[in-house]
Coordinates of C-alpha atoms and ligand atoms in Angstrom, one line a residue:
M25 CA 22.6 35.5 35.2
Q26 CA 24.8 36.6 32.3
P27 CA 23.7 35.3 29.0
E28 CA 26.1 32.9 27.3
F29 CA 25.2 33.2 23.6
I30 CA 24.4 36.9 23.2
I31 CA 26.1 40.1 24.2
I32 CA 24.1 43.2 25.2
H33 CA 25.7 46.6 24.5
Q34 CA 23.9 49.5 26.1
Q35 CA 23.8 53.0 24.7
V36 CA 25.8 52.4 21.5
A37 CA 24.2 55.6 20.4
P38 CA 21.8 57.8 22.5
Y39 CA 18.8 55.6 23.5
V40 CA 20.1 52.7 21.3
A41 CA 20.9 49.2 22.6
H42 CA 22.7 46.5 20.6
I43 CA 22.2 42.8 21.0
Q44 CA 24.9 40.6 19.3
L45 CA 24.3 36.9 18.7
N46 CA 27.5 35.3 19.9
R47 CA 28.0 31.6 18.9
P48 CA 30.6 32.4 16.2
K49 CA 32.0 28.9 15.9
E50 CA 28.5 27.6 15.0
L51 CA 27.8 30.6 12.7
N52 CA 25.3 31.7 15.4
A53 CA 23.1 28.7 15.0
L54 CA 19.9 29.4 17.0
N55 CA 19.7 26.8 19.7
L56 CA 17.0 27.0 22.3
Q57 CA 19.2 28.6 25.0
L58 CA 20.2 31.4 22.6
M59 CA 16.6 32.1 21.6
G60 CA 15.6 32.2 25.3
E61 CA 18.4 34.6 26.1
L62 CA 17.4 36.8 23.1
R63 CA 13.7 36.8 24.3
D64 CA 14.7 37.8 27.8
A65 CA 17.0 40.5 26.6
L66 CA 14.4 42.0 24.3
K67 CA 11.9 42.0 27.1
L68 CA 14.3 43.8 29.4
L69 CA 15.2 46.4 26.7
D70 CA 11.6 46.9 25.8
A71 CA 10.8 47.9 29.4
D72 CA 13.9 50.1 29.7
E73 CA 13.2 53.8 29.4
Q74 CA 16.7 54.5 28.3
V75 CA 16.2 52.4 25.2
R76 CA 14.2 53.6 22.3
A77 CA 15.5 51.4 19.4
I78 CA 17.4 48.1 19.3
V79 CA 20.0 46.8 16.9
L80 CA 20.3 43.0 16.4
S81 CA 23.4 41.6 14.7
G82 CA 25.6 38.6 14.4
N83 CA 29.1 39.0 13.2
E84 CA 30.8 39.6 9.8
K85 CA 30.6 36.0 8.8
A86 CA 27.1 35.2 9.9
F87 CA 24.0 36.8 11.2
A88 CA 22.7 33.3 11.9
A89 CA 22.9 30.1 9.8
G90 CA 19.6 28.9 11.0
A91 CA 18.1 26.7 13.8
D92 CA 20.7 24.5 15.4
I93 CA 20.5 21.4 13.2
K94 CA 22.5 19.3 15.7
Q95 CA 20.0 20.1 18.4
M96 CA 17.0 19.2 16.2
A97 CA 18.3 16.2 14.3
E98 CA 17.1 13.4 16.6
K99 CA 13.9 15.1 17.8
S100 CA 10.5 13.4 17.3
A101 CA 7.4 15.4 16.3
I102 CA 6.1 15.0 19.8
D103 CA 9.4 16.4 21.2
M104 CA 9.1 19.4 18.9
F105 CA 5.5 19.9 20.0
N106 CA 6.3 19.6 23.7
T107 CA 9.3 21.9 23.4
D108 CA 7.1 24.6 21.9
Q109 CA 10.0 26.7 20.8
F110 CA 7.8 29.1 18.8
S111 CA 6.3 30.6 22.0
T112 CA 9.7 32.3 22.3
W113 CA 9.3 33.7 18.8
D114 CA 5.8 34.8 19.6
T115 CA 7.1 36.8 22.6
I116 CA 9.9 38.4 20.4
K117 CA 7.2 39.4 17.9
R118 CA 5.5 41.4 20.6
T119 CA 8.5 43.7 21.2
K120 CA 7.1 47.2 21.0
K121 CA 10.3 49.1 20.2
P122 CA 11.7 48.9 16.7
I123 CA 14.4 46.3 16.1
I124 CA 16.9 47.0 13.3
A125 CA 18.8 43.9 12.0
A126 CA 22.4 44.4 11.0
V127 CA 23.2 41.5 8.7
S128 CA 26.5 40.3 7.3
G129 CA 27.3 36.9 5.9
F130 CA 24.8 34.1 6.3
A131 CA 21.1 34.7 7.2
L132 CA 19.7 31.3 6.6
G133 CA 16.6 29.3 7.7
G134 CA 15.7 30.4 11.2
G135 CA 18.4 33.2 10.8
C136 CA 16.6 34.7 7.8
E137 CA 13.3 34.2 9.7
L138 CA 14.6 36.0 12.8
M139 CA 15.9 38.8 10.5
M140 CA 12.4 39.1 9.0
L141 CA 10.9 39.5 12.5
C142 CA 12.9 42.7 12.8
D143 CA 11.5 46.0 11.5
M144 CA 14.2 47.2 9.2
I145 CA 17.3 45.5 7.8
V146 CA 20.7 46.9 7.0
A147 CA 22.9 44.4 5.2
S148 CA 26.5 44.2 4.2
E149 CA 27.5 43.4 0.5
T150 CA 28.5 40.0 1.7
A151 CA 25.1 39.0 3.1
R152 CA 23.5 35.9 1.8
F153 CA 19.8 35.1 2.5
G154 CA 18.1 31.8 2.1
Q155 CA 15.6 29.3 3.4
P156 CA 17.5 26.0 2.8
E157 CA 15.4 23.8 5.1
I158 CA 14.1 22.0 2.0
K159 CA 17.6 20.5 1.6
L160 CA 17.3 19.0 5.1
G161 CA 14.0 17.3 4.3
V162 CA 11.9 19.9 6.1
M163 CA 10.5 23.4 5.4
P164 CA 10.6 26.8 7.1
G165 CA 8.8 26.8 10.5
A166 CA 9.3 30.3 11.9
G167 CA 7.6 32.5 9.3
G168 CA 9.7 31.8 6.2
T169 CA 6.8 30.8 4.0
Q170 CA 4.7 33.8 5.2
R171 CA 7.0 36.8 5.8
L172 CA 9.3 36.1 2.9
T173 CA 6.4 35.7 0.5
R174 CA 4.9 39.0 1.8
A175 CA 8.2 40.7 1.4
V176 CA 9.5 39.5 -2.0
G177 CA 6.4 38.0 -3.7
K178 CA 5.4 34.5 -4.6
A179 CA 7.8 33.9 -7.5
L180 CA 11.0 34.5 -5.6
A181 CA 9.7 33.1 -2.3
M182 CA 8.6 29.9 -3.9
E183 CA 12.0 29.5 -5.6
M184 CA 14.0 30.2 -2.4
V185 CA 11.8 27.9 -0.3
L186 CA 11.6 25.0 -2.9
T187 CA 15.2 25.0 -4.0
G188 CA 17.0 26.5 -1.1
R189 CA 18.8 29.0 -3.3
F190 CA 20.7 31.7 -1.5
I191 CA 20.2 35.3 -2.8
T192 CA 22.7 38.1 -2.6
A193 CA 22.3 41.4 -0.7
Q194 CA 21.8 43.1 -4.1
E195 CA 19.0 40.7 -5.1
A196 CA 17.4 41.0 -1.6
Q197 CA 17.3 44.8 -1.9
Q198 CA 15.8 44.7 -5.4
A199 CA 13.2 42.3 -4.1
G200 CA 12.3 44.5 -1.2
L201 CA 13.5 42.2 1.5
I202 CA 16.0 44.6 3.1
N203 CA 16.3 48.3 3.5
R204 CA 19.9 49.0 2.3
V205 CA 23.2 47.4 1.4
V206 CA 26.5 48.9 2.6
P207 CA 30.2 47.9 2.5
V208 CA 30.9 45.2 5.0
E209 CA 32.9 47.4 7.3
L210 CA 29.9 49.7 7.7
F211 CA 27.0 47.3 8.2
L212 CA 26.8 47.7 12.0
Q213 CA 27.6 51.4 12.0
E214 CA 24.9 52.1 9.5
A215 CA 22.3 50.0 11.4
I216 CA 23.2 51.9 14.6
K217 CA 22.9 55.2 12.7
L218 CA 19.4 54.2 11.4
A219 CA 18.4 53.1 14.9
G220 CA 19.7 56.4 16.3
E221 CA 17.5 58.3 13.8
V222 CA 14.4 56.4 15.0
A223 CA 15.4 56.8 18.6
S224 CA 15.4 60.6 18.2
M225 CA 11.7 60.5 17.4
A226 CA 8.9 60.5 19.9
P227 CA 9.0 57.1 21.5
L228 CA 5.2 56.6 21.9
A229 CA 4.6 57.6 18.3
V230 CA 7.4 55.2 17.1
K231 CA 5.8 52.3 19.0
M232 CA 2.3 53.0 17.8
A233 CA 3.5 53.6 14.3
K234 CA 5.3 50.2 14.3
E235 CA 2.2 48.5 15.7
A236 CA 0.1 50.0 12.9
V237 CA 2.5 49.2 10.1
L238 CA 2.6 45.5 11.3
K239 CA -1.2 45.5 11.4
A240 CA -1.1 45.9 7.6
F241 CA 0.1 42.3 7.4
D242 CA -2.8 40.6 9.1
T243 CA -5.9 42.6 8.5
T244 CA -8.1 44.1 5.9
L245 CA -7.5 47.6 4.6
D246 CA -10.6 49.0 6.4
E247 CA -9.7 47.4 9.7
G248 CA -6.1 48.6 9.3
L249 CA -7.2 52.1 8.6
H250 CA -9.5 52.0 11.6
F251 CA -6.6 50.8 13.8
E252 CA -4.3 53.5 12.4
R253 CA -6.8 56.2 13.2
K254 CA -7.2 55.1 16.8
N255 CA -3.4 55.2 17.3
F256 CA -3.3 58.6 15.6
Y257 CA -6.0 60.0 17.9
L258 CA -4.3 58.4 21.0
L259 CA -1.1 60.2 20.3
F260 CA -2.9 63.5 20.9
A261 CA -3.0 62.4 24.6
S262 CA 0.8 62.5 24.7
A263 CA 3.0 65.4 25.9
D264 CA 5.3 64.6 23.0
Q265 CA 2.6 65.5 20.5
K266 CA 2.3 68.9 22.1
E267 CA 6.0 69.3 22.3
G268 CA 6.6 68.1 18.7
M269 CA 4.0 70.5 17.2
Q270 CA 5.0 73.4 19.5
A271 CA 8.7 72.9 18.5
F272 CA 7.8 73.0 14.9
M273 CA 6.0 76.4 15.3
E274 CA 8.8 77.8 17.4
K275 CA 11.3 76.6 14.8
R276 CA 13.4 74.6 17.3
A277 CA 14.3 70.9 17.7
P278 CA 11.7 69.0 19.8
D279 CA 12.7 67.5 23.2
F280 CA 10.8 64.2 23.3
K281 CA 10.3 62.6 26.7
G282 CA 8.4 59.5 25.8
Q283 CA 5.2 60.7 27.6
Ligands
LIG10 N1 23.1 24.3 13.0 C1 24.2 23.8 13.7 N2 25.5 24.0 13.3 C2 25.7 24.7 12.3 C3 24.7 25.3 11.5 C4 23.3 25.1 11.9 N3 22.3 25.6 11.3 N4 25.2 26.0 10.5 C5 26.5 25.9 10.6 N5 26.8 25.1 11.7 C6 28.2 24.7 12.2 C7 28.8 23.7 11.3 O1 28.3 22.4 11.6 C8 30.2 23.8 11.6 O2 30.5 23.2 12.8 P1 31.8 22.2 13.0 O3 33.0 23.1 12.8 O4 31.7 21.7 14.4 O5 31.6 21.2 11.9 C9 30.4 25.3 11.8 O6 29.0 25.8 12.1 C10 30.9 26.1 10.6 O7 30.1 25.7 9.5 P2 30.6 25.1 8.1 O8 31.9 24.4 8.3 O9 29.5 24.3 7.4 O10 30.9 26.5 7.3 P3 30.9 26.8 5.7 O11 31.4 28.2 5.6 O12 31.6 25.7 5.0 O13 29.4 26.7 5.3 C11 27.0 27.2 5.5 C12 28.5 27.7 5.8 C13 26.7 27.2 4.0 C14 26.1 28.3 6.2 C15 26.8 25.8 6.1 O14 27.2 25.8 7.4 C16 25.3 25.4 6.1 O15 24.8 25.0 5.1 N6 24.7 25.5 7.3 C17 23.3 25.1 7.5 C18 22.3 26.1 7.0 C19 20.9 25.6 7.1 O16 20.5 24.6 6.6 N7 20.1 26.3 7.9 C20 18.7 26.0 8.1 C21 18.6 25.2 9.4 S1 17.0 24.5 9.7 C22 16.1 25.9 10.2 O17 16.6 27.0 10.4 C23 14.7 25.6 10.6 C24 14.0 26.9 11.1 C25 12.8 26.6 11.8 C26 12.5 27.2 13.1 C27 13.6 28.1 13.7 C28 13.8 27.8 15.2 C29 15.1 28.5 15.7

């Protein structure tokens, strides 16, 4: 069945797929159906050998303005528990291929949290980031207190989470939340370019390197180093390691096959 709230663009660059959140009238508010469609699309692309990196965007006005408040407003705690919407987020988190967020306009609440689930972030000058849940009488629930704090530090995270203040793209870049800021007309193009660069590397090395970098967020230094070393050794079992090093010695570009 065709998804209703996302659009999947295949091969926007060699080995790069693009998923666009597409509920423009609601500023891409993340309702349960949209999140389910996104989870399913990412699972498919993660298994597709023709895809090596994924770009996730909204539109110029909004990446996503958060969870769908209208869908949540009347829910009880038990409804929320039974719906278990975060299992969708847990599946998205397990995507092995890198996801590059292309952000313009609002990235708020669950939208900011979804963006932080991505591996790199390219933002337009008009992007605004925030965790305004506090203004609704709740708090972030999809990683906002954890990933934001790890990215920007306690002082700014506390301020954003406790006051709901939005920060600009410039401030977000200075704080280390995002990779780069570009003029609005270029945000998608730049994200695709960055994804294309990653997609030209050896796919197994990219996946294992992503896994190892993410490991840094939930383990000790010693365990992380051990994990890194195992992945490093494992890559010597790949044909692409032989090809990459041979190509270097022969002074030619490598031809990576993902094996
Ligand atoms: N949910 C539902 N509808 C929304 C949302 C949202 N989060 N954001 C905007 N909309 C709708 C508006 O209701 C409006 O619809 P309508 O035309 O039918 O009234 C339409 O989108 C356009 O919005 P505005 O008219 O408000 O546009 P403005 O440009 O005036 O304002 C803002 C833009 C500032 C972004 C404003 O819309 C706003 O404050 N939105 C809510 C932001 C917010 O509070 N987000 C946090 C939501 S809670 C959350 O994310 C919890 C996450 C935890 C788990 C995540 C699970 C997915």
